mmCIF file of C-alpha atoms and ligand atoms in Angstrom:
data_model
loop_
_atom_site.group_PDB
_atom_site.id
_atom_site.type_symbol
_atom_site.label_atom_id
_atom_site.label_comp_id
_atom_site.label_asym_id
_atom_site.label_seq_id
_atom_site.Cartn_x
_atom_site.Cartn_y
_atom_site.Cartn_z
ATOM 1 C CA MET S 1 -65.231 -99.182 32.967
ATOM 2 C CA THR S 2 -64.071 -101.334 35.860
ATOM 3 C CA THR S 3 -66.955 -102.967 37.966
ATOM 4 C CA LEU S 4 -66.836 -104.248 41.629
ATOM 5 C CA ASN S 5 -67.389 -107.718 40.760
ATOM 6 C CA SER S 6 -64.054 -107.464 38.889
ATOM 7 C CA ILE S 7 -62.023 -106.200 41.798
ATOM 8 C CA ALA S 8 -63.910 -108.299 44.177
ATOM 9 C CA GLY S 9 -61.153 -110.907 44.924
ATOM 10 C CA GLN S 10 -58.280 -108.163 45.630
ATOM 11 C CA LEU S 11 -60.848 -106.764 48.678
ATOM 12 C CA ASP S 12 -60.765 -110.517 49.998
ATOM 13 C CA GLY S 13 -57.949 -110.544 52.674
ATOM 14 C CA GLN S 14 -58.032 -106.747 53.399
ATOM 15 C CA ALA S 15 -57.032 -106.379 56.857
ATOM 16 C CA ILE S 16 -57.314 -103.234 59.173
ATOM 17 C CA GLU S 17 -55.884 -103.615 62.603
ATOM 18 C CA LEU S 18 -57.773 -101.749 65.274
ATOM 19 C CA PRO S 19 -56.312 -99.826 68.304
ATOM 20 C CA SER S 20 -57.120 -101.151 71.662
ATOM 21 C CA TRP S 21 -57.417 -97.951 73.039
ATOM 22 C CA ALA S 22 -60.189 -97.053 70.844
ATOM 23 C CA PHE S 23 -62.206 -99.233 73.293
ATOM 24 C CA GLY S 24 -61.593 -96.964 76.070
ATOM 25 C CA ASN S 25 -63.200 -93.914 77.452
ATOM 26 C CA SER S 26 -61.109 -91.106 76.092
ATOM 27 C CA GLY S 27 -61.533 -87.211 75.560
ATOM 28 C CA THR S 28 -59.726 -83.816 75.009
ATOM 29 C CA ARG S 29 -58.186 -82.169 77.923
ATOM 30 C CA PHE S 30 -61.688 -80.803 78.712
ATOM 31 C CA LYS S 31 -63.915 -83.782 79.702
ATOM 32 C CA VAL S 32 -63.893 -87.448 79.275
ATOM 33 C CA PHE S 33 -67.225 -88.368 78.978
ATOM 34 C CA ALA S 34 -67.993 -92.351 80.017
ATOM 35 C CA THR S 35 -69.879 -94.840 78.181
ATOM 36 C CA PRO S 36 -71.909 -97.675 79.685
ATOM 37 C CA GLY S 37 -70.209 -100.693 79.247
ATOM 38 C CA THR S 38 -66.712 -99.630 78.401
ATOM 39 C CA PRO S 39 -64.061 -102.286 79.111
ATOM 40 C CA ARG S 40 -62.389 -102.510 82.296
ATOM 41 C CA THR S 41 -59.378 -104.837 80.848
ATOM 42 C CA ILE S 42 -57.412 -105.645 78.050
ATOM 43 C CA GLN S 43 -59.437 -108.733 77.791
ATOM 44 C CA GLU S 44 -62.982 -106.822 77.738
ATOM 45 C CA LYS S 45 -60.956 -104.874 74.877
ATOM 46 C CA LEU S 46 -60.338 -107.678 72.851
ATOM 47 C CA ALA S 47 -63.702 -108.909 73.151
ATOM 48 C CA ASP S 48 -65.162 -105.713 71.680
ATOM 49 C CA ALA S 49 -62.505 -105.637 68.751
ATOM 50 C CA ALA S 50 -63.949 -109.216 68.119
ATOM 51 C CA GLN S 51 -67.289 -108.110 67.610
ATOM 52 C CA VAL S 52 -66.197 -105.523 64.967
ATOM 53 C CA HIS S 53 -64.466 -108.241 63.179
ATOM 54 C CA GLY S 54 -67.121 -110.654 63.408
ATOM 55 C CA VAL S 55 -69.674 -108.509 61.408
ATOM 56 C CA THR S 56 -67.008 -106.926 58.750
ATOM 57 C CA GLY S 57 -64.422 -109.423 58.289
ATOM 58 C CA LEU S 58 -61.986 -106.760 57.959
ATOM 59 C CA ALA S 59 -60.204 -106.284 61.390
ATOM 60 C CA PRO S 60 -58.312 -109.365 62.341
ATOM 61 C CA LYS S 61 -55.646 -107.928 64.683
ATOM 62 C CA VAL S 62 -55.742 -105.542 67.511
ATOM 63 C CA ALA S 63 -52.790 -103.263 68.392
ATOM 64 C CA LEU S 64 -51.817 -103.148 71.930
ATOM 65 C CA HIS S 65 -50.302 -100.227 73.960
ATOM 66 C CA ILE S 66 -47.609 -101.039 76.780
ATOM 67 C CA PRO S 67 -48.308 -100.172 79.660
ATOM 68 C CA TRP S 68 -51.977 -99.280 78.876
ATOM 69 C CA ASP S 69 -52.456 -103.037 78.065
ATOM 70 C CA LYS S 70 -49.884 -104.740 80.362
ATOM 71 C CA VAL S 71 -50.655 -108.186 81.475
ATOM 72 C CA ASP S 72 -48.547 -110.678 83.297
ATOM 73 C CA ASP S 73 -48.890 -113.468 80.574
ATOM 74 C CA TYR S 74 -48.645 -112.402 77.140
ATOM 75 C CA SER S 75 -48.809 -115.724 75.730
ATOM 76 C CA ALA S 76 -52.117 -116.572 77.281
ATOM 77 C CA LEU S 77 -53.424 -113.352 76.089
ATOM 78 C CA ARG S 78 -52.441 -114.532 72.542
ATOM 79 C CA GLU S 79 -54.665 -117.601 73.188
ATOM 80 C CA PHE S 80 -57.454 -115.526 74.578
ATOM 81 C CA ALA S 81 -57.270 -113.264 71.533
ATOM 82 C CA GLY S 82 -57.247 -116.251 69.053
ATOM 83 C CA ASP S 83 -60.296 -117.732 71.098
ATOM 84 C CA LEU S 84 -62.336 -114.605 70.068
ATOM 85 C CA GLY S 85 -61.170 -115.096 66.604
ATOM 86 C CA VAL S 86 -58.321 -112.034 66.377
ATOM 87 C CA ALA S 87 -54.649 -111.905 66.792
ATOM 88 C CA LEU S 88 -52.606 -109.316 68.507
ATOM 89 C CA GLY S 89 -50.715 -107.051 66.496
ATOM 90 C CA THR S 90 -48.539 -104.157 66.693
ATOM 91 C CA ILE S 91 -46.857 -103.175 70.015
ATOM 92 C CA ASN S 92 -46.854 -99.138 70.748
ATOM 93 C CA SER S 93 -44.676 -98.113 73.242
ATOM 94 C CA ASN S 94 -44.985 -95.140 75.667
ATOM 95 C CA THR S 95 -42.705 -92.562 76.949
ATOM 96 C CA PHE S 96 -45.084 -89.820 77.083
ATOM 97 C CA GLN S 97 -46.463 -90.266 80.598
ATOM 98 C CA ASP S 98 -43.618 -90.628 82.872
ATOM 99 C CA ASP S 99 -42.234 -87.715 85.008
ATOM 100 C CA ALA S 100 -38.731 -89.011 84.111
ATOM 101 C CA TYR S 101 -39.571 -87.887 80.363
ATOM 102 C CA LYS S 102 -40.480 -84.379 81.019
ATOM 103 C CA PHE S 103 -37.642 -83.319 78.627
ATOM 104 C CA GLY S 104 -37.661 -85.917 76.392
ATOM 105 C CA SER S 105 -37.131 -89.903 76.106
ATOM 106 C CA LEU S 106 -34.864 -91.332 73.605
ATOM 107 C CA THR S 107 -33.373 -88.127 72.706
ATOM 108 C CA HIS S 108 -32.653 -87.096 76.687
ATOM 109 C CA ALA S 109 -29.515 -85.716 77.567
ATOM 110 C CA ASP S 110 -29.327 -87.383 80.686
ATOM 111 C CA ALA S 111 -28.014 -90.894 79.753
ATOM 112 C CA ALA S 112 -30.169 -92.924 82.538
ATOM 113 C CA ILE S 113 -33.385 -91.420 81.267
ATOM 114 C CA ARG S 114 -32.334 -92.311 77.825
ATOM 115 C CA GLN S 115 -31.547 -95.759 78.974
ATOM 116 C CA GLN S 116 -34.759 -96.023 80.677
ATOM 117 C CA ALA S 117 -36.709 -95.381 77.352
ATOM 118 C CA ILE S 118 -34.630 -97.733 75.819
ATOM 119 C CA ASP S 119 -35.323 -100.605 78.340
ATOM 120 C CA HIS S 120 -39.021 -99.827 77.880
ATOM 121 C CA HIS S 121 -38.718 -100.771 74.490
ATOM 122 C CA PHE S 122 -36.489 -103.652 75.146
ATOM 123 C CA GLU S 123 -39.516 -104.597 77.094
ATOM 124 C CA CYS S 124 -42.266 -104.279 74.311
ATOM 125 C CA ILE S 125 -39.699 -106.520 72.093
ATOM 126 C CA ASP S 126 -39.957 -109.163 74.602
ATOM 127 C CA ILE S 127 -43.519 -108.771 74.647
ATOM 128 C CA MET S 128 -43.718 -109.029 70.693
ATOM 129 C CA HIS S 129 -42.030 -112.153 71.181
ATOM 130 C CA ALA S 130 -44.911 -113.579 73.180
ATOM 131 C CA THR S 131 -47.737 -112.063 71.089
ATOM 132 C CA GLY S 132 -46.318 -112.908 67.993
ATOM 133 C CA SER S 133 -46.452 -109.408 67.024
ATOM 134 C CA GLN S 134 -44.643 -108.126 63.788
ATOM 135 C CA ASP S 135 -44.322 -104.445 64.220
ATOM 136 C CA LEU S 136 -42.895 -102.185 67.396
ATOM 137 C CA LYS S 137 -44.362 -98.589 66.635
ATOM 138 C CA ILE S 138 -42.462 -95.889 68.018
ATOM 139 C CA TRP S 139 -44.396 -92.121 68.642
ATOM 140 C CA LEU S 140 -42.370 -90.071 70.646
ATOM 141 C CA ALA S 141 -43.510 -86.976 72.179
ATOM 142 C CA ASP S 142 -40.240 -85.250 72.556
ATOM 143 C CA GLY S 143 -39.469 -81.665 71.699
ATOM 144 C CA THR S 144 -39.097 -78.507 73.253
ATOM 145 C CA ASN S 145 -41.518 -75.414 73.834
ATOM 146 C CA TYR S 146 -39.072 -72.541 73.620
ATOM 147 C CA PRO S 147 -36.236 -71.680 71.137
ATOM 148 C CA GLY S 148 -32.900 -72.241 72.873
ATOM 149 C CA GLN S 149 -34.567 -75.067 74.908
ATOM 150 C CA GLY S 150 -32.613 -77.865 73.704
ATOM 151 C CA ASP S 151 -30.197 -78.656 71.199
ATOM 152 C CA MET S 152 -31.850 -80.177 68.547
ATOM 153 C CA ARG S 153 -28.738 -81.534 66.640
ATOM 154 C CA GLY S 154 -27.816 -83.359 70.175
ATOM 155 C CA ARG S 155 -31.240 -84.548 70.460
ATOM 156 C CA GLN S 156 -31.440 -85.790 66.981
ATOM 157 C CA ASP S 157 -27.873 -87.868 67.344
ATOM 158 C CA ARG S 158 -29.006 -89.453 70.824
ATOM 159 C CA LEU S 159 -32.321 -90.393 69.186
ATOM 160 C CA ALA S 160 -30.107 -91.754 66.090
ATOM 161 C CA ASP S 161 -28.015 -93.818 68.825
ATOM 162 C CA SER S 162 -30.988 -94.950 70.802
ATOM 163 C CA LEU S 163 -32.870 -96.425 67.854
ATOM 164 C CA GLU S 164 -29.779 -98.313 66.925
ATOM 165 C CA GLN S 165 -29.851 -99.959 70.109
ATOM 166 C CA ILE S 166 -33.543 -100.742 70.087
ATOM 167 C CA TYR S 167 -33.462 -101.940 66.130
ATOM 168 C CA ALA S 168 -30.247 -104.112 67.341
ATOM 169 C CA ARG S 169 -32.760 -106.107 69.379
ATOM 170 C CA LEU S 170 -35.415 -106.829 67.043
ATOM 171 C CA GLY S 171 -35.859 -110.722 65.885
ATOM 172 C CA SER S 172 -35.616 -111.334 62.296
ATOM 173 C CA GLU S 173 -39.386 -111.281 61.411
ATOM 174 C CA GLN S 174 -39.782 -107.983 63.737
ATOM 175 C CA ARG S 175 -39.880 -104.538 62.104
ATOM 176 C CA LEU S 176 -39.749 -101.052 63.874
ATOM 177 C CA VAL S 177 -41.849 -98.389 62.682
ATOM 178 C CA LEU S 178 -41.208 -94.713 63.536
ATOM 179 C CA GLU S 179 -44.104 -92.419 63.375
ATOM 180 C CA TYR S 180 -43.919 -88.877 62.808
ATOM 181 C CA LYS S 181 -46.322 -85.786 64.064
ATOM 182 C CA PHE S 182 -45.634 -82.017 63.150
ATOM 183 C CA PHE S 183 -46.482 -80.562 66.925
ATOM 184 C CA GLU S 184 -47.987 -81.361 70.123
ATOM 185 C CA PRO S 185 -47.250 -81.971 73.007
ATOM 186 C CA ALA S 186 -44.296 -80.041 71.883
ATOM 187 C CA PHE S 187 -45.009 -76.905 70.232
ATOM 188 C CA TYR S 188 -41.800 -75.037 69.223
ATOM 189 C CA HIS S 189 -39.876 -77.995 67.837
ATOM 190 C CA THR S 190 -40.676 -81.852 67.842
ATOM 191 C CA ASP S 191 -37.674 -84.339 67.591
ATOM 192 C CA VAL S 192 -39.491 -86.614 64.727
ATOM 193 C CA PRO S 193 -41.966 -83.832 63.049
ATOM 194 C CA ASP S 194 -41.870 -85.053 59.540
ATOM 195 C CA TRP S 195 -41.776 -88.198 56.949
ATOM 196 C CA GLY S 196 -38.236 -86.609 56.226
ATOM 197 C CA THR S 197 -36.886 -86.872 59.553
ATOM 198 C CA SER S 198 -38.436 -90.416 60.100
ATOM 199 C CA TYR S 199 -37.191 -91.442 56.605
ATOM 200 C CA ALA S 200 -33.489 -90.217 57.489
ATOM 201 C CA GLN S 201 -33.638 -91.879 60.835
ATOM 202 C CA VAL S 202 -35.178 -95.234 59.883
ATOM 203 C CA ALA S 203 -32.943 -95.512 56.571
ATOM 204 C CA ALA S 204 -29.805 -95.419 58.598
ATOM 205 C CA LEU S 205 -31.260 -98.364 60.555
ATOM 206 C CA GLY S 206 -31.689 -100.939 57.907
ATOM 207 C CA ASP S 207 -34.289 -102.957 55.883
ATOM 208 C CA LYS S 208 -36.336 -103.665 59.278
ATOM 209 C CA ALA S 209 -37.103 -100.056 60.010
ATOM 210 C CA MET S 210 -39.902 -98.054 58.300
ATOM 211 C CA VAL S 211 -42.067 -94.875 58.504
ATOM 212 C CA CYS S 212 -45.414 -95.008 60.026
ATOM 213 C CA LEU S 213 -47.778 -92.292 58.566
ATOM 214 C CA ASP S 214 -50.687 -91.004 60.919
ATOM 215 C CA THR S 215 -52.679 -89.463 58.535
ATOM 216 C CA GLY S 216 -53.878 -86.573 61.472
ATOM 217 C CA HIS S 217 -50.090 -85.539 61.833
ATOM 218 C CA HIS S 218 -50.016 -83.212 59.098
ATOM 219 C CA ALA S 219 -50.322 -79.557 58.618
ATOM 220 C CA PRO S 220 -53.729 -77.860 56.661
ATOM 221 C CA GLY S 221 -53.341 -78.479 53.389
ATOM 222 C CA THR S 222 -50.385 -80.960 53.089
ATOM 223 C CA ASN S 223 -50.490 -83.437 50.201
ATOM 224 C CA ILE S 224 -50.680 -86.561 52.024
ATOM 225 C CA GLU S 225 -50.907 -88.700 49.090
ATOM 226 C CA PHE S 226 -47.690 -87.470 47.665
ATOM 227 C CA ILE S 227 -45.842 -88.744 50.783
ATOM 228 C CA VAL S 228 -47.172 -92.189 50.763
ATOM 229 C CA MET S 229 -46.202 -92.324 46.879
ATOM 230 C CA GLN S 230 -42.688 -91.302 48.146
ATOM 231 C CA LEU S 231 -42.465 -93.638 51.042
ATOM 232 C CA LEU S 232 -43.453 -96.526 48.641
ATOM 233 C CA ARG S 233 -41.494 -95.347 45.935
ATOM 234 C CA LEU S 234 -38.503 -95.478 48.607
ATOM 235 C CA GLY S 235 -39.685 -98.834 50.303
ATOM 236 C CA LYS S 236 -39.974 -97.245 53.529
ATOM 237 C CA LEU S 237 -43.944 -97.121 54.024
ATOM 238 C CA GLY S 238 -44.360 -99.560 56.989
ATOM 239 C CA SER S 239 -47.638 -98.518 58.486
ATOM 240 C CA PHE S 240 -50.766 -96.264 58.724
ATOM 241 C CA ASP S 241 -52.159 -94.876 61.368
ATOM 242 C CA PHE S 242 -55.616 -93.951 59.885
ATOM 243 C CA ASN S 243 -58.071 -91.389 61.630
ATOM 244 C CA SER S 244 -59.178 -87.815 60.078
ATOM 245 C CA ARG S 245 -59.093 -84.369 61.415
ATOM 246 C CA PHE S 246 -60.167 -81.125 60.793
ATOM 247 C CA TYR S 247 -57.836 -79.162 62.811
ATOM 248 C CA ALA S 248 -55.047 -81.266 64.323
ATOM 249 C CA ASP S 249 -54.554 -84.579 65.633
ATOM 250 C CA ASP S 250 -58.211 -84.845 66.159
ATOM 251 C CA ASP S 251 -58.494 -88.844 66.038
ATOM 252 C CA LEU S 252 -61.968 -88.744 64.374
ATOM 253 C CA ILE S 253 -63.157 -91.704 62.048
ATOM 254 C CA VAL S 254 -61.200 -92.253 59.103
ATOM 255 C CA GLY S 255 -62.977 -90.852 56.087
ATOM 256 C CA ALA S 256 -65.172 -88.683 58.207
ATOM 257 C CA ALA S 257 -63.924 -85.544 57.759
ATOM 258 C CA ASP S 258 -62.300 -86.264 53.766
ATOM 259 C CA PRO S 259 -63.272 -89.603 52.398
ATOM 260 C CA PHE S 260 -61.945 -87.824 49.180
ATOM 261 C CA GLN S 261 -58.543 -87.611 50.668
ATOM 262 C CA LEU S 262 -58.822 -91.044 52.028
ATOM 263 C CA PHE S 263 -59.742 -92.080 48.332
ATOM 264 C CA ARG S 264 -56.725 -90.629 47.355
ATOM 265 C CA ILE S 265 -54.181 -92.108 49.680
ATOM 266 C CA MET S 266 -55.658 -95.352 48.689
ATOM 267 C CA VAL S 267 -55.148 -95.053 44.780
ATOM 268 C CA GLU S 268 -51.439 -94.015 45.590
ATOM 269 C CA VAL S 269 -51.258 -97.274 47.824
ATOM 270 C CA VAL S 270 -52.691 -99.414 45.119
ATOM 271 C CA ARG S 271 -50.207 -97.542 42.565
ATOM 272 C CA GLY S 272 -47.530 -97.816 44.692
ATOM 273 C CA GLY S 273 -47.973 -101.596 45.288
ATOM 274 C CA GLY S 274 -48.651 -101.188 49.219
ATOM 275 C CA TYR S 275 -51.857 -103.001 48.923
ATOM 276 C CA GLY S 276 -52.495 -106.820 48.507
ATOM 277 C CA PRO S 277 -50.649 -109.732 49.556
ATOM 278 C CA ALA S 278 -47.074 -108.805 48.181
ATOM 279 C CA ASN S 279 -45.056 -110.549 51.117
ATOM 280 C CA GLN S 280 -44.334 -114.317 51.208
ATOM 281 C CA ASP S 281 -46.584 -115.054 53.841
ATOM 282 C CA GLY S 282 -49.667 -113.777 52.169
ATOM 283 C CA SER S 283 -49.460 -110.271 54.108
ATOM 284 C CA SER S 284 -49.382 -106.818 52.902
ATOM 285 C CA PRO S 285 -46.225 -104.751 52.813
ATOM 286 C CA VAL S 286 -47.699 -102.052 54.460
ATOM 287 C CA ALA S 287 -49.698 -102.314 57.934
ATOM 288 C CA PHE S 288 -53.103 -100.612 57.794
ATOM 289 C CA MET S 289 -53.933 -99.540 61.406
ATOM 290 C CA LEU S 290 -56.630 -97.243 63.052
ATOM 291 C CA ASP S 291 -55.307 -94.600 65.431
ATOM 292 C CA GLN S 292 -58.649 -93.158 66.761
ATOM 293 C CA CYS S 293 -60.565 -92.366 70.058
ATOM 294 C CA HIS S 294 -64.228 -92.406 70.309
ATOM 295 C CA ASN S 295 -65.276 -89.548 72.547
ATOM 296 C CA VAL S 296 -68.562 -89.037 72.023
ATOM 297 C CA GLU S 297 -70.128 -91.813 69.783
ATOM 298 C CA ASP S 298 -70.243 -95.525 70.739
ATOM 299 C CA LYS S 299 -66.886 -97.121 70.280
ATOM 300 C CA ILE S 300 -67.801 -100.694 68.676
ATOM 301 C CA PRO S 301 -70.217 -98.767 65.819
ATOM 302 C CA GLY S 302 -67.306 -96.108 65.784
ATOM 303 C CA GLN S 303 -64.948 -98.909 64.754
ATOM 304 C CA ILE S 304 -67.369 -100.889 62.527
ATOM 305 C CA ARG S 305 -67.717 -97.331 60.640
ATOM 306 C CA SER S 306 -64.268 -96.732 60.254
ATOM 307 C CA VAL S 307 -63.235 -100.199 58.509
ATOM 308 C CA LEU S 308 -66.313 -99.934 56.478
ATOM 309 C CA ASN S 309 -64.847 -96.353 55.381
ATOM 310 C CA VAL S 310 -61.637 -97.901 54.357
ATOM 311 C CA GLN S 311 -63.085 -100.752 52.526
ATOM 312 C CA GLU S 312 -65.085 -98.350 50.759
ATOM 313 C CA MET S 313 -62.339 -95.919 49.481
ATOM 314 C CA THR S 314 -60.080 -99.022 49.068
ATOM 315 C CA ALA S 315 -62.677 -100.612 46.566
ATOM 316 C CA ARG S 316 -63.110 -96.976 44.699
ATOM 317 C CA ALA S 317 -59.314 -96.478 44.249
ATOM 318 C CA LEU S 318 -59.539 -100.252 43.026
ATOM 319 C CA LEU S 319 -61.768 -99.193 40.397
ATOM 320 C CA VAL S 320 -59.644 -96.629 38.709
ATOM 321 C CA ASP S 321 -59.114 -97.649 35.379
ATOM 322 C CA ARG S 322 -55.288 -97.469 35.318
ATOM 323 C CA ALA S 323 -54.794 -98.070 31.504
ATOM 324 C CA ALA S 324 -57.251 -95.414 30.526
ATOM 325 C CA LEU S 325 -55.633 -92.855 33.003
ATOM 326 C CA ASP S 326 -52.326 -93.867 32.005
ATOM 327 C CA ALA S 327 -53.322 -93.184 28.566
ATOM 328 C CA ALA S 328 -55.036 -89.656 29.558
ATOM 329 C CA GLN S 329 -52.016 -88.691 31.332
ATOM 330 C CA THR S 330 -49.474 -89.357 28.720
ATOM 331 C CA ALA S 331 -51.625 -87.751 26.101
ATOM 332 C CA GLY S 332 -51.590 -84.480 28.418
ATOM 333 C CA ASP S 333 -55.429 -84.907 28.667
ATOM 334 C CA VAL S 334 -55.893 -82.832 31.761
ATOM 335 C CA LEU S 335 -59.575 -83.074 32.174
ATOM 336 C CA GLY S 336 -59.890 -86.427 30.843
ATOM 337 C CA ALA S 337 -57.422 -87.731 33.499
ATOM 338 C CA ASN S 338 -58.954 -86.290 36.467
ATOM 339 C CA GLY S 339 -62.212 -87.173 34.865
ATOM 340 C CA ILE S 340 -61.160 -90.927 35.090
ATOM 341 C CA LEU S 341 -60.422 -90.461 38.680
ATOM 342 C CA MET S 342 -63.419 -88.763 39.822
ATOM 343 C CA ASP S 343 -65.518 -91.655 38.167
ATOM 344 C CA ALA S 344 -63.866 -94.030 40.337
ATOM 345 C CA PHE S 345 -64.165 -91.756 43.383
ATOM 346 C CA TYR S 346 -67.909 -90.753 42.497
ATOM 347 C CA THR S 347 -68.851 -94.901 42.156
ATOM 348 C CA ASP S 348 -71.300 -95.744 45.087
ATOM 349 C CA VAL S 349 -69.904 -99.089 46.269
ATOM 350 C CA ARG S 350 -71.913 -99.406 49.278
ATOM 351 C CA GLY S 351 -74.763 -101.883 47.611
ATOM 352 C CA ASP S 352 -71.866 -104.193 45.744
ATOM 353 C CA LEU S 353 -69.969 -104.566 49.025
ATOM 354 C CA ALA S 354 -73.167 -105.349 50.804
ATOM 355 C CA ALA S 355 -73.460 -108.066 48.247
ATOM 356 C CA TRP S 356 -69.623 -109.022 48.566
ATOM 357 C CA ARG S 357 -70.121 -109.358 52.491
ATOM 358 C CA GLU S 358 -73.191 -111.736 51.808
ATOM 359 C CA GLY S 359 -71.412 -113.683 49.382
ATOM 360 C CA ARG S 360 -68.945 -114.217 52.378
ATOM 361 C CA GLY S 361 -71.450 -115.182 55.149
ATOM 362 C CA LEU S 362 -70.935 -111.769 56.794
ATOM 363 C CA PRO S 363 -74.076 -109.271 57.220
ATOM 364 C CA ALA S 364 -75.012 -107.138 54.443
ATOM 365 C CA ASP S 365 -75.335 -104.408 57.122
ATOM 366 C CA PRO S 366 -72.838 -104.683 60.061
ATOM 367 C CA LEU S 367 -73.871 -101.669 61.554
ATOM 368 C CA ALA S 368 -77.440 -103.138 61.736
ATOM 369 C CA ALA S 369 -76.325 -106.576 62.811
ATOM 370 C CA TYR S 370 -74.313 -105.210 65.505
ATOM 371 C CA ALA S 371 -77.316 -103.259 66.761
ATOM 372 C CA ALA S 372 -79.583 -106.319 66.594
ATOM 373 C CA SER S 373 -77.195 -108.411 68.349
ATOM 374 C CA GLY S 374 -77.844 -107.349 71.845
ATOM 375 C CA TYR S 375 -74.415 -107.046 72.573
ATOM 376 C CA GLN S 376 -73.930 -103.329 73.665
ATOM 377 C CA ALA S 377 -77.038 -103.789 76.061
ATOM 378 C CA GLN S 378 -75.199 -106.904 77.476
ATOM 379 C CA ILE S 379 -71.879 -105.015 77.903
ATOM 380 C CA ALA S 380 -73.646 -102.251 79.487
ATOM 381 C CA ALA S 381 -75.452 -104.486 82.113
ATOM 382 C CA ASP S 382 -72.053 -106.785 82.843
ATOM 383 C CA ARG S 383 -69.565 -104.078 83.084
ATOM 384 C CA VAL S 384 -70.289 -102.530 86.358
ATOM 385 C CA GLY S 385 -67.428 -101.893 88.938
ATOM 386 C CA GLY S 386 -64.043 -102.029 88.669
ATOM 387 C CA THR S 387 -62.468 -99.177 86.705
ATOM 388 C CA GLN S 388 -63.422 -98.374 83.362
ATOM 389 C CA SER S 389 -60.015 -98.029 81.244
ATOM 390 C CA SER S 390 -59.699 -94.808 79.327
ATOM 391 C CA TRP S 391 -57.125 -93.463 76.977
ATOM 392 C CA GLY S 392 -53.930 -92.673 79.202
ATOM 393 C CA ALA S 393 -55.348 -94.513 82.190
HETATM 394 C C1 AOS Q 1 -49.846 -89.887 68.812
HETATM 395 O O1 AOS Q 1 -50.354 -88.699 68.683
HETATM 396 C C2 AOS Q 1 -49.700 -90.945 67.981
HETATM 397 O O2 AOS Q 1 -50.623 -90.714 67.179
HETATM 398 C C3 AOS Q 1 -49.424 -92.482 68.677
HETATM 399 O O3 AOS Q 1 -49.828 -93.084 67.540
HETATM 400 C C4 AOS Q 1 -51.303 -92.705 69.115
HETATM 401 O O4 AOS Q 1 -52.064 -91.928 69.249
HETATM 402 C C5 AOS Q 1 -50.493 -92.692 70.836
HETATM 403 O O5 AOS Q 1 -49.375 -93.303 71.039
HETATM 404 C C6 AOS Q 1 -51.653 -93.595 71.534
HETATM 405 O O6 AOS Q 1 -51.516 -94.814 71.153
HETATM 406 ZN ZN1 ZN Q 2 -50.620 -92.356 65.658
HETATM 407 ZN ZN1 ZN Q 3 -51.761 -88.979 66.981
#
């Protein structure tokens, strides 16, 4: 039986990127409940993210969203983040809020609107140079609501052309990750609905283009770990947007709805070489990011809970006795193989992870340490006035 002690080293260096928008107010289409202390600026969001990293050691990067996190001087923002002990991560583009994009962005039939969307991505790449970000993440709301509304084939061809132009602008160390989502906001067809479409588009571009897998973007019952396996096998899994869902794109805390699914995903990540410092610069080949909103719970504790959930399921995945599993699989020992996997899943790693943290100068209980820090009361008192930022603001 593999013990946590034997895999503890593999947990060092695990990095889960936090989305800046997780710290802003967010909600459904019905009501956005504001929380006291919600950041009013990107600088305040970074300060909150630094709290998560400070008590967990797991979240050294923060993803930005343009234009939500737009500033005049990105080099200064990079320095500001560095002083807080975090770095700026993935740059997320946004072509889903302007009236111009009502009928599409990178797929639009009107060349001028398509150019506007391409130019927005050029701007994002310029920002990446200043922030030192590696990944440009593209999620498109493009699609149609009614059969016959658009020419699906023409839209796919225009998408390929737009992506080619954006790809050509990337620096040598930069990547493009294309996220898919099966529906919403378009309900009849979406232009990048599934991993196959994303894969086909990025494969045509080249090595620096990869697929982004958002765990909430699949139909119920989809075997997501199979997709993880396939994309890793093809060398095209660029990043994760982690969250969890009960119904659609719920953006709830990762591992909250179905920890077993998160475990199965991490098992395939480990099996496929997607975890650990496989790159020359010591970074992981796959970028692990959260894409979540905290509508009714406190945001900073919500993010702390999230990265801990990922760490717990990563630890359990690393505990799988691979040699015994291979032997059982080869021998056709159905229940034996299943039992080996389940042994790892049912191992409670929380106590060992608390010790792992203490051994690295981190609090054994990050949520308790955050609660005791007084930070929440401080920001509630300090951050009055101004406009609290929200998802989509
Ligand atoms: C939308 O459903 C996608 O998950 C996006 O990745 C993301 O939630 C949005 O772009 C906010 O950044
Ligand atoms: Zn996403
Ligand atoms: Zn989403």
